[in-house]
């Protein structure tokens, strides 16, 4: 079946550096993508989303890039802070579904060193 | 504040016992979802509901049951047929279409 996966399971950065978390997806029919942050013992927290008719979207300190040609999604975090340490998940929605059924990747652990 | 409330936070199940996990939302969302998360893995969809009195099986529905009698509530029952129930269970809700799902803080289920 279709799946969403991550290139790197762990990422360690120094406080103040920029972080880039990557995600590969295989379903060419996906039309909506989301990044979530999950802290230990808590539910995933929405960070940013992007629709397939866009290739870039910016939020506060975060940018999501979508490359449909190579089916690649990335999350960029500017000036990474210790509070950004968490597991980051990408998720995709198949454009053939009207409701929000999401397929999640396995996650990347981001560790920010002070 | 609007949000999703899951209870209890921790739950223990005995052999042969059914247990029910609660999920309540006050976001006025039509759609609700139940996911299972195992250590070091992503989320897998158990059941979802797009509207009151209707629900559909997700990818791993065997051993689970749900009901959707009210818009605000979507309880999940882990039955004795679920042989490996130990996991972190997450409930989410969303409006229809391409909108993000909002999650509760989960229930951790363990076997006694």
Short mmCIF file of C-alpha atoms in Angstrom, two decimals:
data_model
loop_
_atom_site.label_atom_id
_atom_site.label_comp_id
_atom_site.label_asym_id
_atom_site.label_seq_id
_atom_site.Cartn_x
_atom_site.Cartn_y
_atom_site.Cartn_z
CA UNK A 1 0.00 0.00 0.00
CA UNK A 2 0.95 3.66 -0.10
CA UNK A 3 3.17 4.94 2.68
CA UNK A 4 4.87 7.99 4.02
CA UNK A 5 8.41 7.63 5.27
CA UNK A 6 11.28 9.65 6.64
CA UNK A 7 14.89 9.71 5.50
CA UNK A 8 16.39 10.26 8.95
CA UNK A 9 15.10 8.81 12.19
CA UNK A 10 17.12 11.20 14.38
CA UNK A 11 18.45 14.72 14.04
CA UNK A 12 20.67 16.53 16.53
CA UNK A 13 21.31 20.27 16.25
CA UNK A 14 22.73 23.07 18.33
CA UNK A 15 20.46 25.75 19.72
CA UNK A 16 20.14 28.57 17.23
CA UNK A 17 20.87 26.43 14.17
CA UNK A 18 18.30 25.82 11.47
CA UNK A 19 16.81 22.31 11.30
CA UNK A 20 15.54 20.47 8.25
CA UNK A 21 13.39 17.36 8.61
CA UNK A 22 12.66 15.39 5.47
CA UNK A 23 9.82 13.13 4.43
CA UNK A 24 9.31 11.00 1.33
CA UNK A 25 5.85 9.99 0.20
CA UNK A 26 4.80 7.50 -2.44
CA UNK A 27 1.15 8.30 -3.18
CA UNK A 28 1.02 10.61 -6.18
CA UNK A 29 -2.70 11.15 -5.48
CA UNK A 30 -2.03 12.83 -2.12
CA UNK A 31 -3.34 16.37 -2.11
CA UNK A 32 -2.78 17.53 1.45
CA UNK A 33 0.19 17.27 3.79
CA UNK A 34 0.66 18.08 7.46
CA UNK A 35 3.54 18.29 9.90
CA UNK A 36 2.96 17.42 13.54
CA UNK A 37 5.15 17.74 16.63
CA UNK A 38 4.77 15.19 19.41
CA UNK A 39 6.29 15.60 22.84
CA UNK A 40 6.69 12.66 25.18
CA UNK A 41 3.40 11.44 26.61
CA UNK A 42 1.31 13.91 24.63
CA UNK A 43 -0.75 13.91 21.48
CA UNK A 44 0.58 15.29 18.18
CA UNK A 45 0.41 19.05 17.86
CA UNK A 46 -0.32 20.65 14.49
CA UNK A 47 2.59 22.71 13.14
CA UNK A 48 1.85 23.56 9.53
CA UNK A 49 0.07 22.17 6.49
CA UNK A 50 0.31 22.54 2.73
CA UNK A 51 -1.94 21.68 -0.18
CA UNK A 52 -0.67 20.05 -3.32
CA UNK A 53 -1.28 23.19 -5.41
CA UNK A 54 1.46 24.94 -3.44
CA UNK A 55 5.19 24.29 -3.16
CA UNK A 56 6.02 26.41 -0.14
CA UNK A 57 4.26 27.71 2.93
CA UNK A 58 5.65 29.67 5.84
CA UNK A 59 4.59 29.96 9.44
CA UNK A 60 6.23 31.36 12.52
CA UNK A 61 9.83 30.04 12.40
CA UNK A 62 8.71 27.12 10.23
CA UNK A 63 8.58 26.56 6.48
CA UNK A 64 7.20 23.56 4.64
CA UNK A 65 8.43 22.75 1.14
CA UNK A 66 6.66 20.36 -1.19
CA UNK A 67 8.32 18.87 -4.26
CA UNK A 68 5.70 16.85 -6.10
CA UNK A 69 8.12 15.84 -8.84
CA UNK A 70 10.17 13.73 -6.46
CA UNK A 71 7.42 13.26 -3.87
CA UNK A 72 9.35 14.96 -1.11
CA UNK A 73 8.24 17.08 1.81
CA UNK A 74 10.46 18.98 4.23
CA UNK A 75 10.02 20.99 7.39
CA UNK A 76 12.47 23.77 8.10
CA UNK A 77 12.70 25.20 11.61
CA UNK A 78 14.60 28.46 11.94
CA UNK A 79 16.69 29.29 15.01
CA UNK A 80 15.93 25.95 16.66
CA UNK A 81 15.31 26.11 20.39
CA UNK A 82 15.51 23.43 23.11
CA UNK A 83 11.70 23.53 23.28
CA UNK A 84 11.63 22.27 19.70
CA UNK A 85 13.02 18.91 20.84
CA UNK A 86 10.33 16.34 20.02
CA UNK A 87 9.30 13.74 17.47
CA UNK A 88 8.14 15.22 14.17
CA UNK A 89 5.68 13.40 11.93
CA UNK A 90 4.64 14.09 8.40
CA UNK A 91 1.22 12.93 7.25
CA UNK A 92 -0.55 12.85 3.90
CA UNK A 93 -4.14 12.64 2.72
CA UNK A 94 -5.19 10.85 -0.43
CA UNK A 95 -6.98 13.24 -2.77
CA UNK A 96 -9.56 10.55 -3.49
CA UNK A 97 -11.00 10.77 0.03
CA UNK A 98 -13.39 13.49 1.11
CA UNK A 99 -12.69 13.09 4.80
CA UNK A 100 -9.38 13.60 6.49
CA UNK A 101 -7.95 10.09 6.61
CA UNK A 102 -4.23 10.61 7.11
CA UNK A 103 -1.27 8.28 6.55
CA UNK A 104 1.56 9.01 8.99
CA UNK A 105 5.27 8.50 8.64
CA UNK A 106 7.30 6.85 11.39
CA UNK A 107 8.66 10.13 12.77
CA UNK A 108 12.01 11.90 13.24
CA UNK A 109 13.44 12.58 16.67
CA UNK A 110 14.79 16.12 16.87
CA UNK A 111 17.19 16.85 19.72
CA UNK A 112 18.32 20.43 20.31
CA UNK A 113 21.47 20.89 22.39
CA UNK A 114 21.85 24.14 24.35
CA UNK B 1 -10.95 26.43 26.05
CA UNK B 2 -11.87 24.34 23.03
CA UNK B 3 -10.18 21.02 22.64
CA UNK B 4 -10.24 17.27 22.83
CA UNK B 5 -10.32 15.46 26.15
CA UNK B 6 -9.30 11.84 26.48
CA UNK B 7 -9.78 9.83 29.64
CA UNK B 8 -8.41 8.10 31.51
CA UNK B 9 -4.76 8.97 30.93
CA UNK B 10 -3.66 5.48 32.03
CA UNK B 11 -5.73 2.29 31.86
CA UNK B 12 -5.03 -1.30 32.77
CA UNK B 13 -6.84 -4.27 31.30
CA UNK B 14 -7.14 -7.78 32.66
CA UNK B 15 -7.26 -10.83 30.44
CA UNK B 16 -10.67 -11.30 28.83
CA UNK B 17 -11.86 -7.86 29.81
CA UNK B 18 -13.32 -5.15 27.59
CA UNK B 19 -12.30 -1.59 28.34
CA UNK B 20 -13.65 1.69 27.00
CA UNK B 21 -11.62 4.80 26.28
CA UNK B 22 -13.39 8.12 26.33
CA UNK B 23 -12.97 10.94 23.80
CA UNK B 24 -14.91 14.21 24.00
CA UNK B 25 -14.49 17.31 21.83
CA UNK B 26 -16.01 20.78 22.04
CA UNK B 27 -14.63 22.03 18.74
CA UNK B 28 -17.90 21.38 16.90
CA UNK B 29 -16.03 19.10 14.49
CA UNK B 30 -18.00 16.62 12.41
CA UNK B 31 -15.23 14.06 11.94
CA UNK B 32 -13.56 12.07 14.71
CA UNK B 33 -10.81 9.46 14.61
CA UNK B 34 -9.08 6.86 16.76
CA UNK B 35 -5.43 5.99 16.25
CA UNK B 36 -3.09 3.52 17.84
CA UNK B 37 0.58 4.36 18.37
CA UNK B 38 3.19 1.75 19.23
CA UNK B 39 6.69 2.66 20.48
CA UNK B 40 8.88 4.19 17.82
CA UNK B 41 6.13 4.09 15.22
CA UNK B 42 3.70 6.40 13.54
CA UNK B 43 -0.04 6.45 14.05
CA UNK B 44 -2.35 3.80 12.62
CA UNK B 45 -6.03 4.44 12.08
CA UNK B 46 -8.46 2.20 13.99
CA UNK B 47 -11.87 3.77 13.28
CA UNK B 48 -13.22 7.07 12.03
CA UNK B 49 -16.57 8.80 11.96
CA UNK B 50 -17.57 11.55 9.56
CA UNK B 51 -20.95 12.23 11.12
CA UNK B 52 -23.15 11.23 14.04
CA UNK B 53 -24.47 7.65 13.91
CA UNK B 54 -21.99 6.68 11.22
CA UNK B 55 -18.48 5.24 11.46
CA UNK B 56 -16.06 3.29 9.30
CA UNK B 57 -13.26 0.82 9.91
CA UNK B 58 -9.73 2.06 9.54
CA UNK B 59 -6.62 0.02 8.83
CA UNK B 60 -6.54 -1.97 12.10
CA UNK B 61 -10.16 -2.24 13.33
CA UNK B 62 -10.08 -5.89 14.42
CA UNK B 63 -10.62 -6.24 18.16
CA UNK B 64 -12.02 -2.72 18.54
CA UNK B 65 -15.50 -1.18 18.45
CA UNK B 66 -16.83 2.38 18.50
CA UNK B 67 -20.05 4.33 18.71
CA UNK B 68 -21.00 7.87 17.67
CA UNK B 69 -24.28 8.72 19.33
CA UNK B 70 -23.38 12.37 19.90
CA UNK B 71 -21.32 14.79 17.85
CA UNK B 72 -19.10 15.51 20.82
CA UNK B 73 -18.30 11.94 21.81
CA UNK B 74 -16.55 9.00 20.14
CA UNK B 75 -15.75 6.26 22.67
CA UNK B 76 -13.49 3.34 21.73
CA UNK B 77 -13.90 -0.13 23.24
CA UNK B 78 -10.90 -2.43 23.24
CA UNK B 79 -12.40 -5.90 23.32
CA UNK B 80 -10.93 -9.16 24.58
CA UNK B 81 -10.52 -10.12 20.92
CA UNK B 82 -7.67 -7.61 20.65
CA UNK B 83 -4.74 -9.82 21.62
CA UNK B 84 -2.09 -7.11 21.70
CA UNK B 85 -3.84 -4.06 23.16
CA UNK B 86 -0.85 -2.47 24.88
CA UNK B 87 -0.35 0.87 23.12
CA UNK B 88 -0.89 4.61 23.24
CA UNK B 89 -4.37 5.49 21.92
CA UNK B 90 -5.01 8.87 20.37
CA UNK B 91 -8.30 10.49 19.48
CA UNK B 92 -8.57 13.30 16.94
CA UNK B 93 -11.21 15.46 15.32
CA UNK B 94 -11.45 17.68 12.27
CA UNK B 95 -13.80 19.54 10.01
CA UNK B 96 -14.36 17.97 6.62
CA UNK B 97 -11.96 18.26 3.71
CA UNK B 98 -8.33 19.35 3.74
CA UNK B 99 -8.10 20.55 7.30
CA UNK B 100 -5.76 19.42 10.07
CA UNK B 101 -6.79 16.92 12.67
CA UNK B 102 -6.53 18.05 16.26
CA UNK B 103 -5.47 15.47 18.83
CA UNK B 104 -6.11 14.75 22.46
CA UNK B 105 -3.30 13.82 24.85
CA UNK B 106 -3.93 10.11 24.61
CA UNK B 107 -4.68 7.11 26.81
CA UNK B 108 -1.95 4.62 27.59
CA UNK B 109 -3.37 1.11 27.85
CA UNK B 110 -1.45 -1.70 29.52
CA UNK B 111 -2.19 -5.32 30.33
CA UNK B 112 -2.18 -6.61 33.91
#
